[in-house]
Coordinates of C-alpha atoms in Angstrom, one line a residue:
X578 CA 111.6 112.9 109.9
X579 CA 113.0 109.6 110.9
X580 CA 110.9 107.7 113.5
X581 CA 112.4 106.6 116.8
X582 CA 113.5 102.9 116.5
X583 CA 112.5 100.7 119.4
X584 CA 115.9 99.2 120.1
X585 CA 118.1 102.3 120.8
X586 CA 115.1 104.1 122.5
X587 CA 114.7 101.2 124.9
X588 CA 118.4 101.3 125.6
X589 CA 118.4 105.0 126.4
X590 CA 115.4 104.6 128.7
X591 CA 117.2 101.9 130.6
X592 CA 120.4 103.9 130.8
X593 CA 118.7 106.8 132.5
X594 CA 117.0 104.4 134.9
X595 CA 120.2 102.6 135.7
X596 CA 119.9 102.7 139.5
X597 CA 116.5 101.0 139.4
X598 CA 117.8 98.6 136.8
X599 CA 120.8 97.7 139.0
X600 CA 118.6 96.9 141.9
X601 CA 116.1 95.0 139.8
X602 CA 118.9 92.9 138.1
X603 CA 120.3 91.9 141.5
X604 CA 117.0 90.3 142.4
X605 CA 116.4 88.5 139.2
X606 CA 115.9 84.7 139.4
X607 CA 118.8 82.7 138.0
X608 CA 116.6 81.0 135.4
X609 CA 113.2 81.9 134.1
X610 CA 111.2 79.0 132.6
X611 CA 110.5 79.2 128.8
X612 CA 106.7 78.6 128.7
X613 CA 106.6 78.5 124.9
X614 CA 108.5 75.2 125.0
X615 CA 105.5 73.5 126.7
X616 CA 103.4 73.7 123.5
X617 CA 104.6 72.0 120.3
X618 CA 105.0 74.0 117.1
X619 CA 102.4 73.2 114.4
X620 CA 103.8 73.1 110.9
X621 CA 100.7 73.4 108.8
X622 CA 100.3 72.3 105.2
X623 CA 99.3 74.8 102.5
X624 CA 95.7 75.7 102.2
X625 CA 93.6 74.1 99.4
X626 CA 92.2 77.5 98.5
X627 CA 94.0 80.4 96.8
X628 CA 93.5 84.1 97.0
X629 CA 95.1 87.1 95.2
X630 CA 94.9 90.7 96.4
X631 CA 93.4 93.1 93.8
X632 CA 93.3 96.9 94.3
X633 CA 89.8 98.2 94.0
X634 CA 89.7 101.7 95.3
X635 CA 91.8 104.6 96.7
X636 CA 90.5 106.6 99.7
X637 CA 91.7 110.2 100.0
X638 CA 91.2 112.3 103.1
X639 CA 92.4 115.9 103.4
X640 CA 94.4 116.8 106.5
X641 CA 95.6 120.2 107.7
X642 CA 99.2 121.5 107.8
X643 CA 99.8 120.4 111.4
X644 CA 98.8 116.8 110.7
X645 CA 101.2 114.1 109.6
X646 CA 99.4 111.7 107.2
X647 CA 100.9 108.6 108.9
X648 CA 101.2 108.8 112.7
X649 CA 102.9 106.4 115.0
X650 CA 99.9 106.6 117.5
X651 CA 96.8 105.7 115.7
X652 CA 93.9 103.2 115.4
X653 CA 91.5 102.1 112.7
X654 CA 88.3 100.7 114.2
X655 CA 85.0 99.6 112.7
X656 CA 81.9 100.0 115.0
X657 CA 78.4 99.3 113.7
X658 CA 79.7 99.2 110.1
X659 CA 81.3 102.6 110.4
X660 CA 85.1 102.7 110.1
X661 CA 87.0 105.4 111.8
X662 CA 90.7 106.4 111.8
X663 CA 91.8 107.9 115.1
X664 CA 95.2 109.5 115.3
X665 CA 97.1 111.3 118.0
X666 CA 98.5 114.6 116.8
X667 CA 101.5 115.4 118.9
X668 CA 101.9 118.8 117.4
X669 CA 98.5 119.9 118.7
X670 CA 98.2 117.4 121.6
X671 CA 94.8 116.3 120.3
X672 CA 92.9 113.3 118.9
X673 CA 91.6 113.6 115.4
X674 CA 88.8 111.2 114.3
X675 CA 88.2 110.7 110.5
X676 CA 85.5 108.8 108.8
X677 CA 86.9 106.3 106.3
X678 CA 83.6 106.0 104.4
X679 CA 82.7 109.7 104.3
X680 CA 86.4 110.5 103.7
X681 CA 86.6 113.5 106.0
X682 CA 87.4 114.8 109.5
X683 CA 84.6 114.2 111.9
X684 CA 85.9 115.4 115.2
X685 CA 88.9 116.9 117.0
X686 CA 89.4 116.3 120.7
X687 CA 91.9 118.8 122.2
X688 CA 93.6 117.2 125.2
X689 CA 94.4 119.1 128.4
X690 CA 98.1 119.2 129.1
X691 CA 98.0 120.9 132.6
X692 CA 95.9 120.7 135.8
X693 CA 94.1 117.8 137.4
X694 CA 92.8 116.6 134.1
X695 CA 96.1 117.1 132.2
X696 CA 97.2 114.2 130.0
X697 CA 100.9 113.4 129.1
X698 CA 102.0 112.6 125.6
X699 CA 99.9 109.7 124.3
X700 CA 101.5 106.4 123.3
X701 CA 98.5 104.3 122.5
X702 CA 94.8 104.6 121.7
X703 CA 91.9 102.2 122.2
X704 CA 88.7 103.7 120.9
X705 CA 85.6 101.9 122.3
X706 CA 83.0 104.6 121.5
X707 CA 82.8 108.4 121.8
X708 CA 82.1 108.1 125.5
X709 CA 84.9 105.6 126.2
X710 CA 88.4 106.4 124.7
X711 CA 91.3 104.7 126.5
X712 CA 94.8 106.3 126.2
X713 CA 98.2 105.1 127.4
X714 CA 100.6 107.9 128.2
X715 CA 104.4 108.4 128.6
X716 CA 106.3 107.7 131.8
X717 CA 106.8 107.9 134.7
X718 CA 103.2 107.1 135.7
X719 CA 102.5 103.8 133.9
X720 CA 99.1 105.4 133.3
X721 CA 96.0 104.4 131.4
X722 CA 93.3 107.2 131.2
X723 CA 89.7 107.1 130.1
X724 CA 88.2 110.1 128.4
X725 CA 85.1 111.0 126.5
X726 CA 84.7 113.0 123.2
X727 CA 84.8 116.2 125.2
X728 CA 88.2 115.3 126.7
X729 CA 86.7 114.9 130.1
X730 CA 88.9 112.7 132.3
X731 CA 86.5 109.9 133.4
X732 CA 89.0 107.6 135.1
X733 CA 92.6 106.8 135.4
X734 CA 94.8 103.8 136.4
X735 CA 98.4 103.6 137.4
X736 CA 99.8 100.1 136.8
X737 CA 102.2 99.2 139.6
X738 CA 101.5 95.6 140.3
X739 CA 104.2 93.0 140.5
X740 CA 104.1 90.7 137.6
X741 CA 104.6 87.0 136.9
X742 CA 108.3 87.0 137.6
X743 CA 108.1 89.9 140.0
X744 CA 111.6 90.7 141.0
X745 CA 112.1 93.4 138.4
X746 CA 110.8 96.9 137.6
X747 CA 109.1 97.7 134.3
X748 CA 107.3 100.4 132.4
X749 CA 104.4 100.6 130.0
X750 CA 105.9 100.6 126.6
X751 CA 103.7 100.7 123.5
X752 CA 105.8 99.6 120.6
X753 CA 105.0 100.8 117.1
X754 CA 102.0 98.9 115.7
X755 CA 101.2 97.3 119.0
X756 CA 97.4 97.0 119.3
X757 CA 96.0 98.2 122.6
X758 CA 92.7 96.3 123.1
X759 CA 89.7 96.4 125.4
X760 CA 87.4 93.5 126.2
X761 CA 84.9 93.0 129.0
X762 CA 86.3 95.4 131.5
X763 CA 90.0 94.5 130.7
X764 CA 92.6 96.3 128.7
X765 CA 95.8 94.8 127.1
X766 CA 99.0 96.7 126.9
X767 CA 102.7 95.9 126.5
X768 CA 105.5 96.4 129.1
X769 CA 109.2 96.7 128.9
X770 CA 111.4 95.4 131.8
X771 CA 114.0 97.7 133.2
X772 CA 116.7 95.3 132.2
X773 CA 119.5 96.4 129.8
X774 CA 119.0 94.9 126.3
X775 CA 122.5 93.4 126.2
X776 CA 121.4 91.0 129.0
X777 CA 119.7 87.7 128.2
X778 CA 117.2 88.3 131.0
X779 CA 115.7 91.2 129.1
X780 CA 114.1 88.7 126.6
X781 CA 112.7 86.2 129.0
X782 CA 109.9 88.1 130.7
X783 CA 106.3 88.0 129.4
X784 CA 105.7 91.3 127.5
X785 CA 101.9 91.6 127.7
X786 CA 99.7 92.7 130.6
X787 CA 96.0 92.3 130.8
X788 CA 94.7 94.8 133.3
X789 CA 91.4 94.5 135.1
X790 CA 90.0 98.1 135.1
X791 CA 87.2 97.3 137.5
X792 CA 89.3 95.6 140.2
X793 CA 92.4 97.8 139.4
X794 CA 94.9 95.0 139.2
X795 CA 96.8 93.0 136.6
X796 CA 94.8 89.9 135.8
X797 CA 97.3 88.3 133.4
X798 CA 101.0 88.7 132.4
X799 CA 101.7 86.6 129.3
X800 CA 103.3 86.7 125.9
X801 CA 106.8 85.3 126.4
X802 CA 109.3 85.5 123.6
X803 CA 110.5 82.0 122.4
X804 CA 114.0 82.5 123.9
X805 CA 117.0 80.2 124.3
X806 CA 118.7 80.8 127.6
X807 CA 121.9 82.9 127.3
X808 CA 121.0 84.5 123.9
X809 CA 120.4 88.1 123.0
X810 CA 117.4 89.0 120.8
X811 CA 117.9 92.7 119.9
X812 CA 115.3 93.8 117.3
X813 CA 113.6 90.5 117.5
X814 CA 111.5 90.7 120.7
X815 CA 109.2 93.6 119.8
X816 CA 105.7 92.3 120.8
X817 CA 102.4 92.6 119.0
X818 CA 99.1 91.0 119.5
X819 CA 95.9 90.4 117.5
X820 CA 92.7 89.9 119.4
X821 CA 90.3 87.7 117.5
X822 CA 87.0 86.0 118.6
X823 CA 89.0 82.8 118.8
X824 CA 92.4 83.5 120.2
X825 CA 94.5 86.3 121.6
X826 CA 97.5 85.9 119.2
X827 CA 100.8 87.2 120.3
X828 CA 103.6 87.5 117.7
X829 CA 107.1 89.1 117.5
X830 CA 109.1 90.9 114.9
X831 CA 111.8 88.2 115.0
X832 CA 109.8 85.0 115.2
X833 CA 108.0 83.0 112.5
X834 CA 105.6 81.7 115.1
X835 CA 102.1 82.8 116.2
X836 CA 101.3 82.2 119.8
X837 CA 97.6 81.5 120.3
X838 CA 96.4 82.2 123.9
X839 CA 93.0 81.5 125.3
X840 CA 91.0 84.7 125.3
X841 CA 89.8 84.3 128.9
X842 CA 92.5 82.5 130.8
X843 CA 95.5 83.7 128.7
X844 CA 96.8 80.1 128.7
X845 CA 99.0 79.3 125.7
X846 CA 97.0 76.8 123.5
X847 CA 98.8 76.6 120.2
X848 CA 102.0 77.7 118.5
X849 CA 101.7 78.0 114.7
X850 CA 104.7 78.2 112.4
X851 CA 103.6 81.0 109.9
X852 CA 106.8 81.6 108.0
X853 CA 107.2 84.1 105.1
X854 CA 108.6 82.7 101.9
X855 CA 110.9 85.8 101.8
X856 CA 112.6 85.2 105.2
X857 CA 115.3 82.7 106.1
X858 CA 114.7 79.8 108.5
X859 CA 116.8 81.5 111.2
X860 CA 116.4 85.2 111.7
X861 CA 119.4 87.2 112.6
X862 CA 119.6 89.4 115.8
X863 CA 121.7 92.5 116.3
X864 CA 125.0 92.0 118.0
X865 CA 124.7 93.7 121.4
X866 CA 128.1 95.4 121.0
X867 CA 126.6 97.5 118.2
X868 CA 124.5 99.1 121.0
X869 CA 127.1 99.1 123.7
X870 CA 129.7 100.7 121.5
X871 CA 127.2 103.0 119.9
X872 CA 128.0 101.8 116.3
X873 CA 125.1 103.8 114.7
X874 CA 126.0 103.0 111.1
X875 CA 126.1 99.2 111.8
X876 CA 122.8 99.5 113.6
X877 CA 121.3 101.2 110.7
X878 CA 122.7 98.6 108.2
X879 CA 121.1 95.8 110.3
X880 CA 117.8 97.7 110.5
X881 CA 117.6 98.1 106.8
X882 CA 119.0 94.8 105.5
X883 CA 117.3 92.3 107.8
X884 CA 113.8 90.9 107.3
X885 CA 111.2 90.8 110.1
X886 CA 107.5 90.6 110.8
X887 CA 105.2 93.5 111.3
X888 CA 101.4 93.4 111.8
X889 CA 99.0 90.5 111.8
X890 CA 95.5 91.5 110.8
X891 CA 92.4 89.4 111.1
X892 CA 89.6 89.8 108.4
X893 CA 86.3 88.7 110.1
X894 CA 84.3 89.3 106.8
X895 CA 86.4 86.8 104.8
X896 CA 87.8 84.7 107.7
X897 CA 91.4 85.4 106.6
X898 CA 94.6 86.6 108.3
X899 CA 97.1 89.0 106.7
X900 CA 100.7 89.1 108.0
X901 CA 102.8 92.0 106.9
X902 CA 106.5 91.2 106.3
X903 CA 109.4 93.5 106.0
X904 CA 111.7 91.7 103.4
X905 CA 115.5 91.4 103.5
X906 CA 117.2 93.9 101.2
X907 CA 120.5 95.6 100.3
X908 CA 121.7 98.5 102.3
X909 CA 122.6 100.5 99.2
X910 CA 120.6 100.9 96.0
X911 CA 121.9 100.5 92.5
X912 CA 123.3 104.0 92.6
X913 CA 125.2 103.3 95.8
X914 CA 122.9 105.4 98.0
X915 CA 122.0 104.2 101.5
X916 CA 118.4 103.1 101.7
X917 CA 115.9 103.8 104.5
X918 CA 112.3 103.1 105.6
X919 CA 110.6 104.6 102.4
X920 CA 112.7 102.1 100.4
X921 CA 111.7 99.0 102.4
X922 CA 110.4 96.0 100.6
X923 CA 107.2 94.5 102.0
X924 CA 105.0 91.5 101.3
X925 CA 101.7 90.4 102.7
X926 CA 101.1 86.8 103.7
X927 CA 97.5 85.5 103.4
X928 CA 96.5 82.7 105.8
X929 CA 93.2 80.9 105.9
X930 CA 90.9 80.6 109.0
X931 CA 93.0 77.6 110.2
X932 CA 96.3 79.5 109.7
X933 CA 97.3 77.6 106.6
X934 CA 99.4 79.5 104.1
X935 CA 97.5 80.6 101.0
X936 CA 99.7 83.1 99.2
X937 CA 102.3 85.9 99.7
X938 CA 101.7 89.1 97.8
X939 CA 104.7 91.4 97.2
X940 CA 104.0 95.2 97.4
X941 CA 105.6 97.5 94.8
X942 CA 108.6 99.3 96.4
X943 CA 108.6 103.0 97.3
X944 CA 104.8 103.1 97.1
X945 CA 103.2 101.9 100.3
X946 CA 103.5 102.6 104.0
X947 CA 102.1 99.5 105.7
X948 CA 102.5 101.0 109.2
X949 CA 99.0 102.4 108.6
X950 CA 97.0 99.3 107.6
X951 CA 93.6 97.9 108.7
X952 CA 90.8 95.5 107.6
X953 CA 87.3 96.8 106.8
X954 CA 84.2 95.3 105.2
X955 CA 85.5 96.6 101.8
X956 CA 88.9 95.0 102.1
X957 CA 92.4 95.5 103.3
X958 CA 93.5 99.1 103.6
X959 CA 97.2 100.1 103.2
X960 CA 98.5 103.6 103.3
X961 CA 100.1 105.1 100.2
X962 CA 101.7 107.9 102.2
X963 CA 105.3 106.8 101.5
X964 CA 107.6 109.8 101.1
X965 CA 109.2 108.1 98.1
X966 CA 105.8 107.8 96.4
X967 CA 105.7 110.7 93.9
X968 CA 102.0 110.2 93.2
X969 CA 100.9 111.5 96.5
X970 CA 101.2 114.7 98.6
X971 CA 101.5 115.5 102.3
X972 CA 98.1 117.2 102.4
X973 CA 96.0 114.1 102.3
X974 CA 95.8 110.6 103.8
X975 CA 95.8 108.0 101.0
X976 CA 94.6 104.5 101.6
X977 CA 94.6 101.8 98.9
X978 CA 91.8 99.2 99.2
X979 CA 92.7 95.7 98.3
X980 CA 90.1 93.0 98.0
X981 CA 91.0 89.3 98.3
X982 CA 89.9 87.5 95.2
X983 CA 89.5 83.8 95.4
X984 CA 90.9 81.8 92.5
X985 CA 89.9 78.3 91.4

């Protein structure tokens, strides 16, 4: 089954909301300041240390026939040295919690879909503990809900605040691999403006919202794409963020740079150039006419051939960062067959504590599925559940453990 790609999905969402979009667009300011220009880009030298990634173990966890081994809505979290994988099973409208160390299913939380405690389809998970599980849900409510392990609805919030540049409408939109995070009574989610993606204004609004759960209001709207006025950034603006003890790092699929925000104030402090050795200096964007004219084949060719950035993972045990990169590739293989996501080429950048480049490790093709990746005390976990990998089956979750080995 092919996953829904963010670009076309966003366009369809905006198309059906056209009356609201039209009113919002009419009120937009002529020019939105580019806040990323206020902080200089740091081009850091290479690190003096060197690491390689060595596979050390394979974790295998059995799943039932209604569970997809790699889900779009998931989270891997370590609490008190116990690592858990939490997935949302859309087939059963439930949360499933697996123990990584014990390699088994620990708990199933069936969600109510009707009545006063009914929950819409889940788009994001933030597991704090078994008594505090935050979920984001589908439109139209812009809703965050808090449940416990018995699926009791403890609280809910509908985000309807005006934002930093407030003359527009928006929706909660949790992109694939966006990390919903909770810290000190506040939760961070992503939004999508109701502005058509063929308009430059769509790429100028900050994409992240920090919501104060106690005071029930948006406390910060930040995470602006490094846009140039008048340009379109289709397939480039998909936001992600990585919350560390030092910075809230915002990053985008189509930018080399890491935007380091103050954890408390959400003020942009540093911009780090963290470029993959496999990507060109200037990343291409999709021509908006491909979307406007519904040129699906050209859209697919762009999606397959172009390189971009995926996740950024922080390793607190070794004080390293891992940046997962989708590499450029040919649209057709040697036999002339069109390629798709199982054929994607990936590499993993290793950065030191100060964001200096250490190494870039290329993954074997048709073997891994980096959309399910996480860092644990044992090392970096990357899923082997790639449909092109003939060494695995669909009845188990397979996770390869990589340990960074320092070389002299």
